[in-house]
Amino acid sequence: MRILKYLFLLLLLSFVALSIFVATQKGDFTVERSQIINSPKSNVYNFVNDFKNWEDFGSWITEDPEIKITYPQKTIGVGAYYSWEGKDGSGNMKTIFVKENDSISQKMDYNGSSSAVFWTFKDTVGGTKVTWKTIGKMSFSMKVYTAFNGGMDKIIGVMYEKSLSKLDKTLDFEINTYKVKVDGLTKIAPTYYLKQTFTSKLSKVTKNSRIVFFKIIDFCNKNDIERNGKPFLLYHTYDLANGLARISFCVPIKSQILTSSGSDILTGKLEGFEAVKTTLTGDYSHTKKAMDKAMGFINSNKIIVDPTFSHLEIFKISRSEIKNPSRWVTEIYYPIKPKVIPVSTYIPAPIKKVEAVKVPAPVINKEEEQSEF
């Protein structure tokens, strides 16, 4: 019995000692990992900036088949948010600052511990150097957990290393896998649409599309306006030298409507036209390659382009339907002038003038003339 008391006392003292040890440990921590990703900086930034893509590379997500993830309406840019519940605990993350193609700042709460998360993206030999850094303060329970598992640097560091390696593999396939096909001549039917028109940097068209299309679609939903197809971009001008374009961001609708005076969403009608169609299957970053191939087809076949507008892009399958960039489908249409078919005209042959033939007057015998009466 005395031995049991000593064992119990020893156990109690050990627990107290451990508690004191854990409680006196520094709660502040900093974990940082970097890796070169074999993809352009803008592609890496855009992929990481959307929380829905984290399912493809976040090791705590990919290694937990029972994890439950909740997404709000906004998952991209400042204010984006998501939360999760998994076998190792629950947490949430929110984006509080972004600098396009450069850096992202976020706030994370995980099992009662708060931390600041920072991403930086730098061009380098071989692609993009991505640095993922976390600075935070541990709760008591987190201190206990890390004390038995090698410390915070090891726990989060291994998680970040696996995730960055997965990010590299995912982007290498998803972003760099694409296909371009020139479908040839086709006809586009007339359609009504709602639009917003402004001049945009070519580098920001994809970002602006997400914002403007969402705004127009939300306008349709709130006003019971029936849509009639996929969103499209109408490029009025395309200035590659200066990196600018005049664009209408359009959502097709069933019938013509009138928007209220002062509304920044206007109506329009796309007249039917003939076009050269090209289909891009893959990430939007390959759009320029698809356009070049289309123009090569136009030039080699001596097709005359209609200068009414530059071209049209229809998002047949987009990120709103499938998160995998390798499976997105964009159709590009260059308007062309219809061939003029000559019409045969009947021209009658000239009528030759027939000269009158003089016939000598008959000679009448006087005796015959008298006998007739």
CSV table of C-alpha atoms in Angstrom, one decimal:
chain,number,residue,atom,x,y,z
A,1,MET,CA,0.0,0.0,0.0
A,2,ARG,CA,2.9,2.3,0.9
A,3,ILE,CA,4.4,1.6,-2.5
A,4,LEU,CA,1.2,2.6,-4.3
A,5,LYS,CA,1.3,5.9,-2.3
A,6,TYR,CA,4.8,6.5,-3.4
A,7,LEU,CA,4.0,5.7,-7.0
A,8,PHE,CA,1.0,8.0,-6.9
A,9,LEU,CA,3.0,10.8,-5.3
A,10,LEU,CA,5.7,10.3,-7.9
A,11,LEU,CA,3.2,10.5,-10.7
A,12,LEU,CA,1.6,13.6,-9.2
A,13,LEU,CA,5.0,15.3,-8.8
A,14,SER,CA,5.9,14.3,-12.4
A,15,PHE,CA,2.6,15.8,-13.7
A,16,VAL,CA,3.2,19.0,-11.7
A,17,ALA,CA,6.8,19.3,-12.9
A,18,LEU,CA,5.6,18.8,-16.5
A,19,SER,CA,2.9,21.3,-16.1
A,20,ILE,CA,5.4,23.8,-14.7
A,21,PHE,CA,7.8,23.0,-17.5
A,22,VAL,CA,5.1,23.5,-20.2
A,23,ALA,CA,3.7,26.6,-18.6
A,24,THR,CA,7.1,28.3,-18.4
A,25,GLN,CA,8.0,27.5,-22.0
A,26,LYS,CA,7.9,30.5,-24.4
A,27,GLY,CA,4.5,30.5,-26.2
A,28,ASP,CA,5.7,32.6,-29.1
A,29,PHE,CA,6.8,30.8,-32.2
A,30,THR,CA,8.0,31.5,-35.7
A,31,VAL,CA,8.0,28.8,-38.5
A,32,GLU,CA,9.3,29.5,-42.0
A,33,ARG,CA,9.8,27.3,-45.1
A,34,SER,CA,10.6,28.1,-48.7
A,35,GLN,CA,10.6,26.3,-52.0
A,36,ILE,CA,11.1,27.1,-55.7
A,37,ILE,CA,7.9,26.3,-57.6
A,38,ASN,CA,8.2,25.5,-61.3
A,39,SER,CA,5.5,28.0,-62.5
A,40,PRO,CA,5.3,31.7,-63.3
A,41,LYS,CA,4.8,34.0,-60.3
A,42,SER,CA,1.4,35.2,-61.3
A,43,ASN,CA,0.1,31.6,-61.6
A,44,VAL,CA,1.4,30.7,-58.2
A,45,TYR,CA,0.0,33.8,-56.6
A,46,ASN,CA,-3.4,33.4,-58.1
A,47,PHE,CA,-3.6,29.7,-57.2
A,48,VAL,CA,-2.6,30.3,-53.5
A,49,ASN,CA,-4.9,33.4,-53.3
A,50,ASP,CA,-8.0,31.2,-53.7
A,51,PHE,CA,-8.8,29.1,-50.6
A,52,LYS,CA,-10.7,26.5,-52.7
A,53,ASN,CA,-7.4,25.5,-54.2
A,54,TRP,CA,-5.9,24.7,-50.9
A,55,GLU,CA,-7.6,21.3,-51.0
A,56,ASP,CA,-5.1,20.3,-53.7
A,57,PHE,CA,-1.9,21.1,-51.8
A,58,GLY,CA,-2.6,21.6,-48.0
A,59,SER,CA,-1.1,18.5,-46.3
A,60,TRP,CA,-3.5,18.8,-43.3
A,61,ILE,CA,-6.3,18.5,-45.8
A,62,THR,CA,-5.0,15.9,-48.3
A,63,GLU,CA,-3.9,13.6,-45.4
A,64,ASP,CA,-7.2,13.7,-43.6
A,65,PRO,CA,-10.1,12.0,-45.5
A,66,GLU,CA,-12.6,12.9,-42.8
A,67,ILE,CA,-11.9,16.6,-42.7
A,68,LYS,CA,-14.9,18.9,-43.3
A,69,ILE,CA,-14.3,22.2,-45.0
A,70,THR,CA,-16.7,25.2,-45.0
A,71,TYR,CA,-16.4,27.9,-47.6
A,72,PRO,CA,-18.3,31.2,-47.6
A,73,GLN,CA,-19.2,33.0,-50.8
A,74,LYS,CA,-15.8,34.8,-50.9
A,75,THR,CA,-12.7,32.7,-51.1
A,76,ILE,CA,-10.4,35.0,-53.1
A,77,GLY,CA,-8.5,38.2,-52.0
A,78,VAL,CA,-9.0,40.4,-49.0
A,79,GLY,CA,-11.9,39.2,-46.8
A,80,ALA,CA,-11.7,35.6,-48.1
A,81,TYR,CA,-12.3,33.0,-45.5
A,82,TYR,CA,-12.6,29.3,-44.8
A,83,SER,CA,-12.8,26.9,-41.8
A,84,TRP,CA,-12.2,23.2,-41.2
A,85,GLU,CA,-12.8,20.4,-38.7
A,86,GLY,CA,-10.5,17.4,-38.8
A,87,LYS,CA,-9.1,14.5,-36.8
A,88,ASP,CA,-6.3,16.8,-35.3
A,89,GLY,CA,-8.6,19.7,-34.5
A,90,SER,CA,-10.4,22.6,-36.0
A,91,GLY,CA,-9.4,26.0,-37.3
A,92,ASN,CA,-10.1,28.9,-39.7
A,93,MET,CA,-8.2,31.3,-41.8
A,94,LYS,CA,-8.9,34.7,-43.2
A,95,THR,CA,-7.0,36.9,-45.8
A,96,ILE,CA,-6.4,40.4,-44.5
A,97,PHE,CA,-4.0,41.8,-47.1
A,98,VAL,CA,-2.8,41.1,-50.6
A,99,LYS,CA,-0.3,42.7,-53.0
A,100,GLU,CA,-0.9,41.3,-56.4
A,101,ASN,CA,1.8,38.8,-57.6
A,102,ASP,CA,3.9,39.7,-54.6
A,103,SER,CA,2.5,38.8,-51.1
A,104,ILE,CA,-0.5,37.6,-49.0
A,105,SER,CA,-1.1,38.2,-45.3
A,106,GLN,CA,-3.6,36.0,-43.4
A,107,LYS,CA,-4.8,35.3,-39.8
A,108,MET,CA,-5.2,31.8,-38.6
A,109,ASP,CA,-6.9,30.3,-35.5
A,110,TYR,CA,-6.1,26.6,-34.9
A,111,ASN,CA,-7.1,24.7,-31.7
A,112,GLY,CA,-7.2,27.9,-29.7
A,113,SER,CA,-3.9,29.3,-30.9
A,114,SER,CA,-3.7,32.4,-33.1
A,115,SER,CA,-1.1,33.2,-35.7
A,116,ALA,CA,-0.2,35.5,-38.5
A,117,VAL,CA,0.5,33.8,-41.8
A,118,PHE,CA,2.6,35.4,-44.6
A,119,TRP,CA,3.2,34.4,-48.2
A,120,THR,CA,5.8,36.0,-50.5
A,121,PHE,CA,6.4,35.3,-54.2
A,122,LYS,CA,9.7,36.1,-55.9
A,123,ASP,CA,10.9,35.5,-59.5
A,124,THR,CA,13.9,33.3,-59.5
A,125,VAL,CA,15.9,30.8,-61.7
A,126,GLY,CA,13.6,27.8,-62.2
A,127,GLY,CA,10.3,29.5,-61.5
A,128,THR,CA,9.0,31.3,-58.3
A,129,LYS,CA,10.5,31.2,-54.8
A,130,VAL,CA,7.6,30.8,-52.4
A,131,THR,CA,8.1,31.6,-48.7
A,132,TRP,CA,5.5,30.5,-46.2
A,133,LYS,CA,5.9,32.0,-42.7
A,134,THR,CA,3.8,31.8,-39.5
A,135,ILE,CA,4.3,33.9,-36.4
A,136,GLY,CA,2.0,33.1,-33.4
A,137,LYS,CA,1.4,32.4,-29.7
A,138,MET,CA,0.6,28.9,-28.4
A,139,SER,CA,-2.2,28.1,-26.0
A,140,PHE,CA,-1.4,25.8,-23.0
A,141,SER,CA,-2.9,22.8,-24.7
A,142,MET,CA,-0.8,23.5,-27.8
A,143,LYS,CA,2.3,23.7,-25.6
A,144,VAL,CA,1.6,20.3,-24.2
A,145,TYR,CA,1.0,18.8,-27.7
A,146,THR,CA,4.2,20.3,-29.1
A,147,ALA,CA,6.2,19.2,-26.1
A,148,PHE,CA,5.4,15.6,-26.9
A,149,ASN,CA,5.8,16.0,-30.7
A,150,GLY,CA,9.1,17.7,-31.2
A,151,GLY,CA,8.1,21.3,-31.0
A,152,MET,CA,6.2,23.8,-33.2
A,153,ASP,CA,8.9,24.2,-35.8
A,154,LYS,CA,8.9,20.5,-36.5
A,155,ILE,CA,5.1,20.1,-36.5
A,156,ILE,CA,4.3,23.1,-38.7
A,157,GLY,CA,7.6,22.9,-40.6
A,158,VAL,CA,6.9,19.4,-41.9
A,159,MET,CA,3.4,20.4,-42.7
A,160,TYR,CA,4.6,23.3,-44.8
A,161,GLU,CA,7.3,21.3,-46.5
A,162,LYS,CA,4.8,18.7,-47.7
A,163,SER,CA,2.3,21.3,-48.8
A,164,LEU,CA,4.9,23.3,-50.8
A,165,SER,CA,6.1,20.1,-52.5
A,166,LYS,CA,2.5,19.3,-53.3
A,167,LEU,CA,1.8,22.8,-54.6
A,168,ASP,CA,4.8,22.5,-57.0
A,169,LYS,CA,3.5,19.2,-58.4
A,170,THR,CA,-0.1,20.4,-58.6
A,171,LEU,CA,0.7,23.7,-60.4
A,172,ASP,CA,3.2,21.9,-62.7
A,173,PHE,CA,0.3,19.7,-64.0
A,174,GLU,CA,-2.8,21.9,-63.6
A,175,ILE,CA,-1.3,25.2,-64.9
A,176,ASN,CA,1.0,23.8,-67.6
A,177,THR,CA,-1.3,21.2,-69.0
A,178,TYR,CA,-3.3,22.7,-71.9
A,179,LYS,CA,-4.5,22.2,-75.5
A,180,VAL,CA,-5.4,24.6,-78.3
A,181,LYS,CA,-7.6,23.6,-81.2
A,182,VAL,CA,-8.6,25.9,-84.2
A,183,ASP,CA,-12.1,24.7,-85.0
A,184,GLY,CA,-12.4,26.8,-88.1
A,185,LEU,CA,-15.3,28.9,-89.5
A,186,THR,CA,-18.6,29.2,-87.6
A,187,LYS,CA,-21.5,31.5,-87.0
A,188,ILE,CA,-22.5,33.2,-83.7
A,189,ALA,CA,-26.2,33.8,-83.2
A,190,PRO,CA,-27.4,37.2,-82.0
A,191,THR,CA,-28.0,37.6,-78.3
A,192,TYR,CA,-29.0,40.2,-75.7
A,193,TYR,CA,-26.7,40.8,-72.7
A,194,LEU,CA,-26.0,42.8,-69.6
A,195,LYS,CA,-22.6,44.4,-69.4
A,196,GLN,CA,-20.0,46.6,-67.8
A,197,THR,CA,-17.5,48.3,-70.0
A,198,PHE,CA,-14.1,49.8,-69.1
A,199,THR,CA,-10.4,49.8,-70.0
A,200,SER,CA,-8.3,47.2,-68.2
A,201,LYS,CA,-4.7,46.1,-68.1
A,202,LEU,CA,-4.4,42.8,-69.8
A,203,SER,CA,-2.7,41.4,-66.8
A,204,LYS,CA,-5.8,42.1,-64.7
A,205,VAL,CA,-8.5,40.9,-67.0
A,206,THR,CA,-8.8,37.5,-65.2
A,207,LYS,CA,-9.1,39.2,-61.8
A,208,ASN,CA,-11.6,41.8,-63.1
A,209,SER,CA,-13.6,39.0,-64.7
A,210,ARG,CA,-14.2,37.3,-61.4
A,211,ILE,CA,-15.4,40.5,-59.7
A,212,VAL,CA,-17.6,41.9,-62.6
A,213,PHE,CA,-19.2,38.6,-63.6
A,214,PHE,CA,-20.2,38.0,-60.0
A,215,LYS,CA,-21.7,41.4,-59.8
A,216,ILE,CA,-23.7,41.1,-63.0
A,217,ILE,CA,-24.9,37.6,-62.1
A,218,ASP,CA,-25.9,38.8,-58.7
A,219,PHE,CA,-27.9,41.6,-60.4
A,220,CYS,CA,-29.7,39.0,-62.5
A,221,ASN,CA,-30.6,36.9,-59.5
A,222,LYS,CA,-31.9,39.8,-57.4
A,223,ASN,CA,-34.0,41.1,-60.3
A,224,ASP,CA,-35.3,37.7,-61.6
A,225,ILE,CA,-33.6,38.2,-65.0
A,226,GLU,CA,-33.2,34.9,-66.9
A,227,ARG,CA,-29.7,34.2,-68.1
A,228,ASN,CA,-29.1,32.6,-71.5
A,229,GLY,CA,-25.6,31.1,-71.7
A,230,LYS,CA,-22.1,31.5,-70.4
A,231,PRO,CA,-20.4,34.8,-69.5
A,232,PHE,CA,-18.2,36.3,-72.2
A,233,LEU,CA,-15.7,39.1,-72.8
A,234,LEU,CA,-16.2,41.4,-75.8
A,235,TYR,CA,-12.8,42.9,-76.6
A,236,HIS,CA,-13.5,46.2,-78.4
A,237,THR,CA,-9.7,46.9,-78.6
A,238,TYR,CA,-6.7,44.8,-77.8
A,239,ASP,CA,-3.4,46.8,-77.4
A,240,LEU,CA,-0.7,44.2,-76.8
A,241,ALA,CA,2.1,46.9,-77.1
A,242,ASN,CA,0.7,48.9,-74.1
A,243,GLY,CA,-0.9,46.0,-72.3
A,244,LEU,CA,-4.4,47.5,-72.4
A,245,ALA,CA,-7.8,46.6,-73.7
A,246,ARG,CA,-11.2,48.1,-73.9
A,247,ILE,CA,-13.6,45.3,-72.8
A,248,SER,CA,-17.2,44.7,-72.1
A,249,PHE,CA,-17.8,42.1,-69.4
A,250,CYS,CA,-21.0,40.4,-70.5
A,251,VAL,CA,-23.7,38.0,-69.2
A,252,PRO,CA,-26.2,36.9,-71.9
A,253,ILE,CA,-29.9,37.1,-71.1
A,254,LYS,CA,-33.1,35.7,-72.6
A,255,SER,CA,-34.7,39.0,-73.8
A,256,GLN,CA,-33.9,42.7,-73.9
A,257,ILE,CA,-34.5,44.7,-70.8
A,258,LEU,CA,-34.0,48.3,-69.7
A,259,THR,CA,-31.9,49.1,-66.7
A,260,SER,CA,-32.6,52.1,-64.5
A,261,SER,CA,-31.0,55.5,-65.2
A,262,GLY,CA,-27.7,55.8,-63.5
A,263,SER,CA,-27.0,52.1,-63.3
A,264,ASP,CA,-23.5,51.0,-64.0
A,265,ILE,CA,-24.9,47.8,-65.5
A,266,LEU,CA,-26.1,48.4,-69.0
A,267,THR,CA,-27.8,46.3,-71.7
A,268,GLY,CA,-26.6,45.5,-75.2
A,269,LYS,CA,-27.2,43.3,-78.2
A,270,LEU,CA,-24.6,41.2,-79.9
A,271,GLU,CA,-25.5,41.0,-83.6
A,272,GLY,CA,-24.9,37.6,-85.3
A,273,PHE,CA,-21.6,37.3,-87.1
A,274,GLU,CA,-19.3,34.9,-88.9
A,275,ALA,CA,-16.1,34.0,-87.0
A,276,VAL,CA,-13.0,31.9,-86.8
A,277,LYS,CA,-13.4,29.7,-83.6
A,278,THR,CA,-10.5,28.5,-81.5
A,279,THR,CA,-10.9,26.4,-78.3
A,280,LEU,CA,-8.5,26.6,-75.4
A,281,THR,CA,-8.6,23.7,-72.8
A,282,GLY,CA,-6.6,24.7,-69.8
A,283,ASP,CA,-5.6,27.7,-67.6
A,284,TYR,CA,-6.4,31.2,-68.9
A,285,SER,CA,-2.6,32.0,-68.9
A,286,HIS,CA,-2.4,30.2,-72.2
A,287,THR,CA,-4.9,32.5,-73.9
A,288,LYS,CA,-2.2,34.3,-75.8
A,289,LYS,CA,-1.0,31.1,-77.4
A,290,ALA,CA,-4.5,30.3,-78.5
A,291,MET,CA,-4.9,33.8,-80.0
A,292,ASP,CA,-1.6,33.4,-81.9
A,293,LYS,CA,-2.7,30.1,-83.3
A,294,ALA,CA,-6.0,31.5,-84.4
A,295,MET,CA,-4.3,34.4,-86.2
A,296,GLY,CA,-1.9,32.0,-87.9
A,297,PHE,CA,-4.9,30.1,-89.3
A,298,ILE,CA,-6.5,33.4,-90.4
A,299,ASN,CA,-3.3,34.6,-92.2
A,300,SER,CA,-2.5,31.2,-93.8
A,301,ASN,CA,-6.1,31.0,-95.2
A,302,LYS,CA,-6.1,34.7,-96.3
A,303,ILE,CA,-9.2,35.4,-94.3
A,304,ILE,CA,-10.2,39.0,-93.9
A,305,VAL,CA,-10.9,40.0,-90.3
A,306,ASP,CA,-13.8,42.3,-89.5
A,307,PRO,CA,-12.5,45.4,-87.6
A,308,THR,CA,-15.8,46.0,-85.9
A,309,PHE,CA,-14.3,44.7,-82.7
A,310,SER,CA,-11.1,42.7,-81.8
A,311,HIS,CA,-12.5,39.3,-80.6
A,312,LEU,CA,-14.9,37.5,-78.3
A,313,GLU,CA,-14.0,35.0,-75.4
A,314,ILE,CA,-16.7,32.7,-74.0
A,315,PHE,CA,-16.0,30.9,-70.7
A,316,LYS,CA,-17.7,27.6,-71.4
A,317,ILE,CA,-16.2,25.8,-68.4
A,318,SER,CA,-14.7,28.1,-65.7
A,319,ARG,CA,-13.3,28.1,-62.2
A,320,SER,CA,-16.9,28.6,-60.8
A,321,GLU,CA,-17.7,25.1,-62.1
A,322,ILE,CA,-14.4,23.1,-61.9
A,323,LYS,CA,-11.5,24.2,-59.7
A,324,ASN,CA,-8.9,22.3,-61.9
A,325,PRO,CA,-7.4,24.8,-64.4
A,326,SER,CA,-6.4,22.0,-66.7
A,327,ARG,CA,-10.1,21.3,-67.4
A,328,TRP,CA,-11.3,24.9,-68.0
A,329,VAL,CA,-12.6,25.6,-71.5
A,330,THR,CA,-12.5,29.0,-73.2
A,331,GLU,CA,-13.8,29.6,-76.8
A,332,ILE,CA,-12.2,32.5,-78.7
A,333,TYR,CA,-14.0,34.0,-81.8
A,334,TYR,CA,-12.4,36.4,-84.3
A,335,PRO,CA,-15.1,38.2,-86.4
A,336,ILE,CA,-14.5,37.9,-90.2
A,337,LYS,CA,-16.0,39.6,-93.2
A,338,PRO,CA,-18.4,37.3,-95.0
A,339,LYS,CA,-17.3,36.3,-98.5
A,340,VAL,CA,-19.1,38.2,-101.3
A,341,ILE,CA,-20.6,35.7,-103.7
A,342,PRO,CA,-20.9,37.3,-107.2
A,343,VAL,CA,-24.4,37.2,-108.6
A,344,SER,CA,-24.8,36.4,-112.4
A,345,THR,CA,-26.6,39.2,-114.2
A,346,TYR,CA,-28.4,38.5,-117.6
A,347,ILE,CA,-27.5,41.1,-120.2
A,348,PRO,CA,-29.5,40.7,-123.4
A,349,ALA,CA,-27.6,40.8,-126.7
A,350,PRO,CA,-28.1,44.1,-128.7
A,351,ILE,CA,-30.8,44.0,-131.3
A,352,LYS,CA,-29.5,44.6,-134.8
A,353,LYS,CA,-31.4,47.2,-136.8
A,354,VAL,CA,-33.1,45.6,-139.8
A,355,GLU,CA,-33.0,47.9,-142.9
A,356,ALA,CA,-36.3,48.2,-144.8
A,357,VAL,CA,-36.3,46.4,-148.1
A,358,LYS,CA,-37.8,48.4,-151.0
A,359,VAL,CA,-40.3,46.4,-153.0
A,360,PRO,CA,-41.2,47.8,-156.5
A,361,ALA,CA,-44.8,48.8,-157.0
A,362,PRO,CA,-46.8,46.3,-159.0
A,363,VAL,CA,-47.6,47.2,-162.6
A,364,ILE,CA,-51.3,47.2,-163.2
A,365,ASN,CA,-52.8,46.6,-166.7
A,366,LYS,CA,-55.4,49.2,-167.5
A,367,GLU,CA,-57.7,46.6,-169.1
A,368,GLU,CA,-57.6,44.5,-165.9
A,369,GLU,CA,-58.3,47.6,-163.8
A,370,GLN,CA,-61.4,48.3,-165.9
A,371,SER,CA,-62.7,44.7,-165.8
A,372,GLU,CA,-62.8,44.7,-162.0
A,373,PHE,CA,-65.5,47.3,-161.8
